[in-house]
C-alpha cells in the first residue's frame, strides 16, 4: 500500500517528486505529518489548481551566478567596533552573558550539521548526517510527549540513534563528542572581548540551547581559552531554553547584581529571537552579534563537494564577518579564490611528484612564486627539492626557435599583426635590430610601417631566408640559459615544471631546451593548473603532450572536468583572472645573457606599478592556506581539494552577473603580448 501511494502521489509527476524530495533534504527533521501535508499540497496545486508548471522537473543551474558584493570589501559589511571598545560598553551593564555556539565558539562549517559527515566517516555508516538530524527530532518529539519539553541530551539522542541504526550508543556518543572537541574553536573577536571583560573584573556567564550539557560545553569553552565564567547554563540540563525564555530567570537569579549599572545585565548572541527578543523580555539588554555564516553565505559558492565546500565557506565567512578586521578587496580576492586553489594545486603537484619519482620541482616565474611558497608551507621537509626557476614565453620562443619555428613566428609576428606595432618595434622586440634595414629593403617596407596581416607574410619570408642569422643572434642567450639550468637541475634525474598554463608551451619548450638543445639529460614533465580551453583559438594544441604524459593538468583539460574546459573563456579574461592570483610582483624575464665574465645573468622587464596590490592578493591567499592548515591539524584530517572544487569560487566571478566585481582589477591584469 505504501509503495502504491508513493507511485501515485510522488513518482507519477517528476516535478512533484523533485520538489517534495528537495523539501525533505532541506529539512531532514520534518516529521511525517508535515511531510504528508507538503506532498498533499503539491498534488492539490497540480491536479485541482491546474499549476502544470509543477510537473516540470527541477534542474539546478549548471553554473552558479551568486551575486558578489562589489561596492567595497565584503568584510566592511560586518565592520564592528574594536573588541576592547565593545567590552567597555558591555562592562557598563555590570554583568554579561554570552550565547556559546556561533558567538563564543565557531565550528569550521557553513552548516553546523555538517559535523555529522565526519562522525559518519568515523562510524562508517551511510547517510549518517540525515539519520542523525532525524533522530534528534524524534528524540525531541518523544521528550515533548513524555516530559513536556523538547530539550534533550546527547545521551537521549543516541538512545534514539541506537534504535534506528544499531550503532552501540556509547560508540556513537563517543565518536560525536570527539569530533565536537576537534571542531570547536574560539571566535577571535569574542576571545578578546572576553579577555577585556575579565581584566575589568566583570562577571561573565554563558548560556546555550544545546544537547551537550554543561560539563561538555564547559570543556569546549575551556579548551578554546574561555575560562573563569561566573556561571554556565545549558538548556538540556534545565528543561527550558533561551528560545522559550526559561533560561533567563535562572540566569538572573545567579547574577550577583541583576540590575547592574547600565539598566540591566547584557546578553550577547546571534539569534534574533532567543538572544534578542527573549533576552529583552526578561530584563536584559540585548547586544546582537550577527551570525557569521548567515552574513557571508549569500556570497559563497555552493557547487563544491559536501565537506570541502562547507569548510571552505565556514572558514571564509568566519574570517570576513567576525568583525575583527576589515580587509582590502585585493586581500579578499586572494583569500576567496587563491587560497583553496593554491593549496589544492600544491597537493596535486606533491602527489604527482611522489607517484612519478620526480626529484626536482621547478616553479616557473612568475606564476610559480606564490605556489612555491605555499608548497614549502605545506611540505617544509621538501623545500630543498624545489626551485624558483626563471622562464617566460619571450625567453622560450627565442631559445627554442630552432625547434619550434612556427611558434616563434606566431608569437612574435602573427599575434602582433594589426595591433598597432611598427616593424621597428617588432624587430626590436625580437632582438633583431640589425635585420630591420635589410628587411625593409628586401620587402619594400619602411621601419615605421605597421605590422599587418598583409605584410606579416613578407616579414616571415625574409626572416626564413635569413634564418641562420636569426639563430646566431640568439646563440649567447642559448649558452647563458644552458649554464643557468645546469645549475638549477644539478643532480636531478627527473624534474617537473610547474606553471599556471595554458597551452603548456612553457614547460614543453623548457623540456626541449633542457634535453634537446642543451643535452642536460633530465626528463621534464609539465604540471599546469589548466589547459587551453574549448573556446581557445587552439583548443587541442597540447593534446599530443597530454596523450604522452608530458603534460598533466589540475583544474581541467579536455579529459578531466570537461564542463570547466568548456566554460573557461580566455577572450573574456578568464586566464588573466587566475594569473592575477599567482603572478609575482616582479618584471617578466626577457632572457638569459652572459656577463663580462661569461656568467649567466637574467634580464627583466620593469616591475609592475601595482606590486603592492599583488602582494596584498598573495597575503590573502597565504592567510587562507595557513587557516586551512591549522583547521586540518585540529581536525586530524587532510581535506581533499579536487580541481573542480578549487575552480568553484571563481565561477561566479566569471559570470556576466559579477562584471562589476572584477572592474577594480582590470587595470592590473597582465599584458597578453610578448616581446
XYZ file of C-alpha atoms in Angstrom:
675
model
C 0.000 0.000 0.000
C 2.811 2.378 0.940
C 4.599 1.804 -2.371
C 1.374 2.302 -4.343
C 0.748 5.638 -2.601
C 4.304 6.756 -3.321
C 3.974 5.881 -7.009
C 0.656 7.742 -7.162
C 1.492 10.869 -5.156
C 5.259 11.208 -5.536
C 6.777 9.406 -8.514
C 3.945 9.855 -11.024
C 4.793 13.530 -11.672
C 8.562 14.243 -11.897
C 8.193 17.865 -10.821
C 6.235 16.926 -7.699
C 8.816 14.267 -6.864
C 11.715 16.721 -7.218
C 10.053 19.437 -5.124
C 8.951 17.032 -2.416
C 12.393 15.443 -2.103
C 14.058 18.865 -2.129
C 11.904 19.905 0.831
C 12.780 16.715 2.700
C 16.504 17.254 2.070
C 16.263 20.863 3.216
C 14.535 19.810 6.450
C 15.632 16.287 7.428
C 13.876 16.668 10.778
C 10.490 17.173 9.113
C 8.010 14.789 10.694
C 5.683 12.506 8.765
C 2.572 14.679 9.273
C 4.362 17.760 7.932
C 5.794 15.792 5.007
C 2.339 14.450 4.169
C 0.923 17.981 4.157
C 3.686 19.172 1.812
C 3.013 16.281 -0.552
C -0.750 16.773 -0.415
C -0.454 20.491 -1.159
C 1.792 19.846 -4.167
C -0.739 17.393 -5.594
C -3.681 19.750 -4.950
C -1.888 22.547 -6.782
C -1.054 20.323 -9.736
C -4.362 18.443 -10.166
C -7.012 20.821 -8.783
C -5.488 24.269 -9.260
C -4.014 23.325 -12.658
C -0.494 24.561 -11.851
C 1.009 22.373 -14.564
C 4.374 24.048 -14.201
C 4.863 21.992 -11.062
C 5.100 18.963 -13.316
C 8.401 20.088 -14.810
C 11.462 18.527 -13.151
C 13.746 20.786 -11.167
C 17.033 21.310 -12.983
C 19.684 23.065 -10.899
C 21.664 25.636 -12.891
C 24.802 24.251 -14.493
C 26.930 27.054 -13.061
C 26.404 29.328 -10.094
C 25.977 33.045 -10.646
C 25.974 34.037 -6.991
C 25.940 37.862 -6.848
C 29.058 39.171 -5.125
C 29.436 42.405 -3.188
C 31.073 44.952 -5.498
C 30.729 48.264 -3.611
C 33.687 47.658 -1.328
C 35.257 44.823 0.580
C 32.826 42.193 1.808
C 34.295 42.334 5.300
C 33.291 46.007 5.530
C 29.669 44.833 5.731
C 30.449 43.390 9.175
C 32.538 46.288 10.451
C 32.412 46.449 14.250
C 33.994 48.475 16.994
C 37.182 47.051 18.449
C 36.749 44.140 20.878
C 38.038 46.321 23.705
C 35.554 49.116 22.954
C 32.721 46.584 22.789
C 33.848 45.125 26.108
C 33.752 48.604 27.647
C 30.119 49.040 26.593
C 29.229 45.632 27.967
C 31.061 46.285 31.228
C 28.825 49.288 31.875
C 25.935 46.833 32.298
C 27.511 45.296 35.385
C 27.279 41.657 34.261
C 27.381 39.978 30.866
C 26.076 36.705 29.477
C 27.075 35.179 26.151
C 25.500 32.689 23.830
C 28.019 29.920 23.175
C 27.772 28.385 19.700
C 28.216 30.822 16.784
C 29.066 33.561 19.303
C 31.924 32.429 21.558
C 32.643 29.219 19.676
C 32.807 28.623 15.943
C 32.823 25.387 14.014
C 34.608 25.265 10.629
C 31.395 24.619 8.680
C 28.827 26.764 6.921
C 26.174 24.455 8.423
C 26.886 23.020 11.900
C 25.092 19.783 10.966
C 27.918 19.071 8.511
C 29.929 17.898 11.509
C 27.822 14.738 11.202
C 29.592 13.884 7.928
C 32.771 13.441 9.967
C 31.006 11.384 12.615
C 29.559 9.208 9.856
C 33.051 8.780 8.420
C 34.335 7.548 11.780
C 31.404 5.190 12.293
C 31.400 4.128 8.620
C 27.647 4.487 8.365
C 25.969 5.606 5.093
C 23.582 8.585 5.049
C 24.585 9.291 8.634
C 24.030 13.061 8.535
C 20.372 12.780 7.563
C 19.714 9.957 10.026
C 21.363 11.860 12.892
C 19.288 15.002 12.235
C 16.080 12.985 12.055
C 16.932 11.054 15.229
C 17.427 14.273 17.160
C 13.992 15.494 16.075
C 12.452 12.157 17.046
C 14.097 12.385 20.463
C 12.723 15.898 20.931
C 9.213 14.813 19.941
C 9.382 11.877 22.352
C 10.599 14.142 25.176
C 7.807 16.635 24.478
C 5.202 13.892 24.718
C 6.624 12.368 27.874
C 8.027 15.363 29.793
C 6.505 18.443 28.186
C 9.861 19.805 26.984
C 11.817 19.449 23.748
C 15.201 19.856 25.437
C 17.166 16.610 25.068
C 20.633 15.389 25.993
C 23.219 13.790 23.746
C 22.583 10.527 25.594
C 18.882 10.681 24.728
C 19.646 11.384 21.084
C 21.976 8.411 20.943
C 19.418 6.169 22.575
C 17.219 7.011 19.587
C 20.150 6.504 17.203
C 20.942 3.086 18.640
C 17.366 2.001 17.969
C 17.353 3.419 14.443
C 20.823 2.359 13.273
C 22.068 -0.430 15.505
C 25.202 1.570 16.326
C 26.016 0.974 20.016
C 25.054 4.100 21.905
C 28.378 4.520 23.706
C 30.375 4.101 20.492
C 28.322 6.680 18.646
C 28.236 9.132 21.517
C 31.996 8.867 21.955
C 32.643 9.463 18.238
C 30.374 12.510 18.082
C 31.870 14.063 21.212
C 35.406 13.588 19.911
C 34.507 15.424 16.705
C 32.831 18.230 18.658
C 36.055 18.736 20.607
C 38.124 18.786 17.436
C 35.830 21.112 15.532
C 35.093 23.867 18.046
C 37.478 26.822 18.110
C 37.290 30.332 19.598
C 35.769 33.299 17.813
C 38.860 35.560 17.773
C 36.770 38.701 18.188
C 34.932 37.379 21.231
C 38.113 35.942 22.727
C 39.452 39.497 23.009
C 36.094 40.784 24.291
C 36.077 38.075 26.952
C 39.671 38.809 27.989
C 38.914 42.529 28.308
C 35.864 41.827 30.489
C 37.871 39.506 32.733
C 40.558 42.178 33.156
C 37.832 44.581 34.295
C 36.514 42.035 36.792
C 33.065 41.877 35.172
C 31.069 38.704 35.998
C 30.633 36.736 32.774
C 28.068 33.987 32.199
C 27.419 31.583 29.329
C 24.051 30.312 28.086
C 23.385 27.731 25.413
C 20.420 25.985 23.861
C 22.250 22.723 23.327
C 22.112 18.973 23.912
C 25.722 18.564 25.052
C 25.185 19.515 28.689
C 27.053 21.893 30.969
C 30.085 19.686 31.613
C 30.775 19.186 27.909
C 30.044 22.791 26.913
C 32.287 23.962 29.748
C 35.077 21.743 28.471
C 34.712 23.132 24.946
C 34.871 26.692 26.273
C 37.921 25.958 28.404
C 39.703 24.265 25.502
C 39.085 27.409 23.436
C 40.554 29.726 26.065
C 37.344 30.918 27.731
C 37.925 30.298 31.445
C 36.611 31.917 34.595
C 32.866 32.055 33.958
C 30.687 33.067 36.881
C 28.058 30.634 35.654
C 27.088 28.338 32.795
C 23.549 27.263 31.902
C 22.722 24.761 29.145
C 19.134 24.089 28.129
C 19.183 20.294 28.226
C 20.044 20.321 31.926
C 17.103 22.504 32.930
C 14.260 21.509 30.635
C 13.984 25.040 29.265
C 15.855 27.230 26.805
C 16.701 30.746 25.755
C 14.275 30.314 22.880
C 11.318 29.692 25.210
C 12.621 32.232 27.723
C 13.050 29.734 30.542
C 16.825 30.058 30.962
C 16.820 33.803 31.573
C 15.129 33.792 35.020
C 17.651 31.146 36.099
C 20.450 33.365 34.821
C 19.177 36.460 36.598
C 18.898 34.601 39.903
C 22.535 33.547 39.644
C 23.827 37.058 38.925
C 25.182 38.978 41.922
C 23.598 42.269 40.840
C 20.980 41.700 38.109
C 20.313 45.415 37.670
C 23.962 46.291 37.143
C 24.836 49.921 36.500
C 23.596 50.196 32.927
C 19.900 49.410 33.041
C 20.206 45.656 33.275
C 22.814 42.973 32.555
C 23.961 42.485 28.979
C 23.398 39.474 26.781
C 25.295 38.836 23.536
C 24.199 36.314 20.930
C 23.469 35.646 17.287
C 19.822 34.533 17.333
C 17.339 37.381 16.889
C 14.610 35.638 18.886
C 16.427 33.601 21.530
C 19.227 36.117 22.154
C 17.316 39.267 21.301
C 13.562 39.247 21.866
C 13.605 36.828 24.797
C 16.590 38.484 26.466
C 14.941 41.916 26.325
C 11.640 40.451 27.504
C 13.324 39.208 30.672
C 15.080 42.445 31.527
C 18.470 42.005 29.873
C 19.982 44.409 27.376
C 20.471 42.535 24.121
C 23.632 43.170 22.119
C 23.169 41.301 18.833
C 26.175 39.635 17.233
C 25.166 38.672 13.669
C 25.752 35.047 12.756
C 28.864 34.976 10.573
C 27.589 32.120 8.425
C 24.293 33.839 7.649
C 26.146 37.086 6.944
C 28.507 35.558 4.401
C 26.708 32.557 2.966
C 24.764 34.579 0.377
C 28.097 35.417 -1.296
C 29.596 31.917 -1.207
C 29.619 29.211 -3.890
C 27.758 26.020 -3.025
C 28.680 23.871 -6.014
C 31.502 22.082 -4.192
C 31.772 18.650 -2.634
C 29.948 18.496 0.690
C 32.690 18.670 3.319
C 35.275 20.645 1.350
C 32.634 23.183 0.384
C 31.249 23.526 3.892
C 34.686 24.026 5.441
C 35.685 26.492 2.720
C 32.541 28.559 3.288
C 32.784 28.230 7.053
C 36.364 29.495 7.204
C 35.760 32.328 4.751
C 32.588 33.522 6.458
C 34.221 33.476 9.888
C 37.264 35.400 8.642
C 35.341 38.098 6.796
C 32.383 38.541 9.143
C 33.669 38.057 12.699
C 34.130 41.824 12.931
C 37.759 41.589 13.996
C 39.222 43.231 10.884
C 38.128 44.930 7.687
C 40.179 43.604 4.782
C 41.001 45.201 1.447
C 39.336 43.975 -1.729
C 42.725 42.775 -3.006
C 43.238 40.716 0.139
C 39.762 39.240 -0.140
C 40.307 38.289 -3.792
C 43.324 36.237 -2.780
C 41.589 34.821 0.284
C 38.391 33.861 -1.565
C 39.849 32.485 -4.792
C 43.575 31.983 -4.344
C 43.973 30.048 -1.111
C 41.816 26.998 -1.813
C 43.212 26.805 -5.359
C 46.867 27.129 -4.318
C 46.531 24.550 -1.535
C 44.736 22.057 -3.776
C 47.119 22.595 -6.686
C 50.204 22.132 -4.499
C 48.818 18.873 -3.136
C 48.163 17.740 -6.684
C 51.786 18.610 -7.542
C 53.049 16.756 -4.477
C 51.036 13.628 -5.234
C 52.113 13.661 -8.872
C 55.790 14.032 -7.969
C 55.571 11.237 -5.404
C 53.869 8.857 -7.825
C 56.331 9.529 -10.670
C 59.612 9.715 -8.783
C 60.169 13.405 -9.566
C 63.120 14.698 -7.549
C 63.123 18.379 -8.564
C 60.174 20.755 -8.789
C 60.734 23.885 -10.837
C 58.184 26.589 -10.072
C 58.400 28.753 -13.168
C 58.414 32.522 -12.888
C 56.286 34.487 -12.340
C 53.208 32.381 -11.618
C 55.256 29.912 -9.598
C 56.301 32.355 -6.870
C 53.195 32.058 -4.705
C 52.819 28.360 -5.486
C 56.340 27.584 -4.303
C 55.755 29.486 -1.064
C 52.527 27.562 -0.468
C 54.199 24.261 -1.350
C 57.010 24.866 1.133
C 54.498 25.699 3.864
C 52.548 22.530 3.168
C 55.666 20.365 2.812
C 58.540 22.107 4.647
C 60.680 18.961 4.569
C 60.661 19.069 0.766
C 61.732 22.697 0.334
C 65.226 21.668 -0.776
C 63.917 19.867 -3.841
C 62.038 22.947 -5.070
C 63.426 25.842 -7.065
C 62.029 29.109 -8.344
C 63.179 28.946 -11.957
C 63.186 31.932 -14.285
C 61.376 31.294 -17.557
C 58.973 33.164 -19.812
C 57.285 32.892 -23.180
C 59.585 35.594 -24.521
C 62.745 33.780 -23.454
C 61.382 30.404 -24.544
C 60.479 31.332 -28.111
C 63.931 32.822 -28.672
C 65.854 29.912 -27.171
C 63.868 27.188 -28.948
C 63.319 28.961 -32.255
C 65.351 26.257 -33.981
C 62.858 23.611 -32.824
C 59.559 25.496 -32.686
C 59.779 27.812 -35.669
C 56.017 28.074 -36.153
C 55.531 29.079 -32.516
C 58.277 31.679 -32.911
C 56.546 33.389 -35.800
C 53.101 33.016 -34.275
C 54.110 34.726 -31.054
C 56.364 37.404 -32.490
C 54.554 38.220 -35.725
C 51.024 36.971 -36.183
C 49.832 37.695 -32.624
C 51.004 41.297 -33.112
C 49.702 41.855 -36.618
C 47.056 44.560 -36.669
C 47.775 45.561 -33.058
C 49.500 48.868 -33.838
C 53.104 47.627 -33.681
C 55.602 49.190 -36.089
C 58.140 46.992 -37.860
C 60.878 48.718 -35.864
C 59.198 47.826 -32.585
C 58.578 44.248 -33.701
C 62.202 43.654 -34.709
C 63.459 45.297 -31.539
C 61.179 43.005 -29.533
C 62.708 40.046 -31.373
C 66.164 41.485 -30.590
C 66.976 41.547 -34.301
C 67.544 45.293 -34.904
C 70.400 44.592 -37.332
C 67.938 42.895 -39.692
C 65.495 45.821 -39.834
C 67.250 47.673 -42.664
C 67.807 44.610 -44.880
C 64.218 43.506 -44.245
C 62.771 46.861 -45.291
C 64.871 46.965 -48.443
C 64.081 43.387 -49.422
C 60.335 43.653 -48.718
C 59.790 47.227 -49.899
C 58.664 48.353 -46.449
C 59.557 51.175 -44.068
C 60.681 50.837 -40.481
C 57.686 52.773 -39.147
C 55.127 50.814 -41.163
C 52.632 48.958 -39.012
C 52.836 45.179 -38.925
C 49.601 43.987 -40.513
C 48.095 40.702 -41.591
C 49.023 41.672 -45.155
C 52.727 42.334 -44.658
C 53.397 39.811 -41.855
C 53.944 37.120 -44.501
C 56.648 39.219 -46.159
C 58.413 39.681 -42.844
C 58.268 35.958 -42.159
C 59.567 35.154 -45.653
C 62.564 37.413 -45.206
C 63.407 36.018 -41.760
C 63.218 32.466 -43.108
C 65.730 33.412 -45.797
C 67.942 34.859 -43.049
C 67.239 32.036 -40.591
C 70.902 31.280 -39.818
C 71.402 34.915 -38.837
C 68.289 34.792 -36.655
C 69.532 31.748 -34.750
C 73.039 33.161 -34.445
C 71.619 36.301 -32.823
C 70.266 34.135 -30.006
C 73.374 31.970 -29.532
C 74.705 33.914 -26.492
C 71.287 33.611 -24.854
C 71.193 29.866 -25.507
C 74.606 29.419 -23.927
C 73.706 31.538 -20.896
C 70.416 29.656 -20.492
C 72.267 26.347 -20.591
C 74.614 27.455 -17.813
C 71.695 28.682 -15.689
C 69.669 25.468 -15.975
C 72.645 23.177 -15.473
C 72.930 24.724 -12.030
C 69.193 24.587 -11.346
C 68.984 20.908 -12.340
C 72.312 19.773 -10.902
C 71.935 16.234 -9.543
C 68.366 15.817 -10.769
C 67.275 12.750 -12.711
C 63.613 13.686 -13.188
C 62.003 17.104 -12.896
C 58.613 18.752 -13.222
C 57.991 22.323 -14.345
C 55.032 23.939 -12.563
C 53.097 26.715 -14.283
C 49.619 28.206 -14.425
C 49.088 27.069 -18.038
C 47.523 27.424 -20.514
C 48.886 25.949 -23.694
C 51.611 24.242 -21.688
C 54.164 25.681 -24.081
C 56.355 26.996 -21.267
C 57.025 23.530 -19.865
C 57.157 21.919 -23.310
C 59.751 24.414 -24.542
C 61.767 24.112 -21.348
C 61.876 20.331 -21.744
C 63.044 20.841 -25.326
C 65.758 23.266 -24.249
C 66.941 21.108 -21.335
C 67.093 17.816 -23.191
C 67.332 18.511 -26.921
C 69.092 21.858 -27.090
C 71.429 21.682 -24.093
C 71.649 17.909 -23.616
C 71.362 18.093 -19.829
C 69.578 14.740 -19.779
C 66.858 15.347 -17.208
C 63.343 14.277 -18.322
C 60.972 17.120 -17.546
C 57.173 16.976 -17.277
C 54.892 19.996 -17.311
C 52.343 20.393 -14.499
C 49.783 23.080 -15.293
C 46.729 24.400 -13.478
C 44.634 24.474 -16.632
C 44.982 23.905 -20.351
C 43.861 25.672 -23.468
C 40.088 25.698 -23.114
C 37.454 24.710 -25.659
C 36.970 28.395 -26.517
C 40.689 28.975 -27.104
C 41.870 29.547 -30.684
C 43.901 26.315 -30.440
C 41.932 24.111 -28.005
C 43.735 20.907 -28.965
C 47.277 22.274 -29.293
C 48.645 20.313 -26.336
C 46.782 17.041 -26.944
C 49.939 15.128 -28.028
C 51.707 16.067 -24.793
C 48.792 15.069 -22.569
C 48.434 11.858 -24.526
C 52.101 11.062 -23.990
C 52.096 12.068 -20.324
C 54.415 15.037 -20.862
C 51.751 17.411 -19.517
C 49.251 16.983 -16.678
C 46.575 19.420 -15.537
C 44.880 20.077 -12.194
C 41.769 22.196 -12.803
C 40.568 20.878 -16.132
C 41.548 19.585 -19.558
C 39.715 18.045 -22.462
C 39.955 14.772 -20.499
C 39.050 15.958 -16.986
C 36.310 18.325 -15.804
C 35.185 18.955 -19.354
C 32.447 21.303 -18.159
C 35.152 23.697 -16.928
C 37.112 23.167 -20.132
C 34.033 24.424 -21.991
C 33.201 27.210 -19.523
C 36.655 28.796 -19.302
C 36.903 31.624 -21.848
C 40.250 33.382 -22.410
C 38.564 36.011 -24.591
C 36.617 37.188 -21.537
C 39.772 37.484 -19.438
C 39.451 34.237 -17.515
C 43.131 33.337 -17.939
C 44.097 36.716 -16.525
C 41.803 36.340 -13.510
C 43.766 33.236 -12.489
C 47.160 34.716 -13.320
C 46.328 37.712 -11.121
C 46.145 35.323 -8.160
C 49.637 33.919 -8.685
C 51.875 36.344 -10.582
C 54.866 37.636 -8.610
C 55.227 41.448 -8.318
C 58.328 41.464 -10.498
C 59.097 42.124 -14.123
C 58.878 39.195 -16.513
C 62.029 37.558 -17.822
C 63.399 38.998 -21.065
C 66.123 36.389 -21.419
C 69.429 34.912 -20.266
C 72.624 36.781 -21.153
C 76.330 36.305 -20.410
C 78.013 38.946 -18.261
C 81.579 40.162 -18.766
C 82.889 37.015 -17.076
C 80.701 34.676 -19.087
C 78.371 34.037 -16.143
C 74.627 33.830 -16.894
C 72.504 36.773 -15.802
C 68.770 37.306 -16.145
C 67.297 40.475 -17.588
C 63.788 41.546 -16.713
C 61.154 43.974 -17.780
C 60.389 46.742 -15.273
C 58.306 45.550 -12.317
C 54.595 46.330 -12.449
C 53.395 49.581 -10.935
C 50.802 47.703 -8.900
C 53.252 45.477 -6.984
C 51.758 46.408 -3.605
C 48.304 45.251 -4.693
C 49.691 41.943 -5.940
C 51.412 41.369 -2.603
C 48.085 42.034 -0.875
C 46.377 39.417 -3.071
C 49.126 36.958 -2.181
C 48.782 37.773 1.524
C 45.103 36.863 1.355
C 45.827 33.553 -0.373
C 48.585 32.664 2.102
C 46.382 33.516 5.076
C 43.705 31.139 3.793
C 46.291 28.382 3.391
C 47.541 28.935 6.949
C 43.973 28.897 8.271
C 43.240 25.703 6.346
C 46.394 24.046 7.685
C 45.518 24.941 11.285
C 41.986 23.639 10.780
C 43.218 20.361 9.305
C 45.712 19.929 12.127
C 42.966 20.445 14.689
C 40.646 18.022 12.889
C 43.343 15.461 12.162
C 42.004 15.388 8.617
C 43.601 16.237 5.281
C 40.874 17.907 3.253
C 40.575 16.629 -0.335
C 40.550 19.570 -2.773
C 39.686 18.434 -6.269
C 40.336 20.622 -9.288
C 36.585 21.112 -9.630
C 36.325 22.330 -6.041
C 39.318 24.644 -6.459
C 37.726 26.256 -9.522
C 34.296 26.741 -7.891
C 34.942 30.104 -6.148
C 35.993 31.599 -9.494
C 32.858 30.544 -11.407
C 30.607 33.334 -10.062
C 33.338 35.882 -10.867
C 33.457 34.703 -14.462
C 29.711 35.148 -14.950
C 28.367 38.298 -16.535
C 26.367 38.983 -13.391
C 29.540 39.894 -11.491
C 31.261 42.023 -14.112
C 31.292 44.984 -11.708
C 33.085 42.897 -9.110
C 36.101 42.446 -11.421
C 36.258 46.024 -12.716
C 38.543 47.045 -9.869
C 41.308 44.768 -11.180
C 41.061 45.416 -14.911
C 43.875 47.949 -14.749
C 46.346 45.489 -13.251
C 45.651 42.428 -15.378
C 48.786 41.231 -17.140
C 49.780 42.133 -20.685
C 48.983 39.380 -23.160
C 51.771 40.398 -25.581
C 55.373 39.227 -25.531
C 58.473 40.964 -26.771
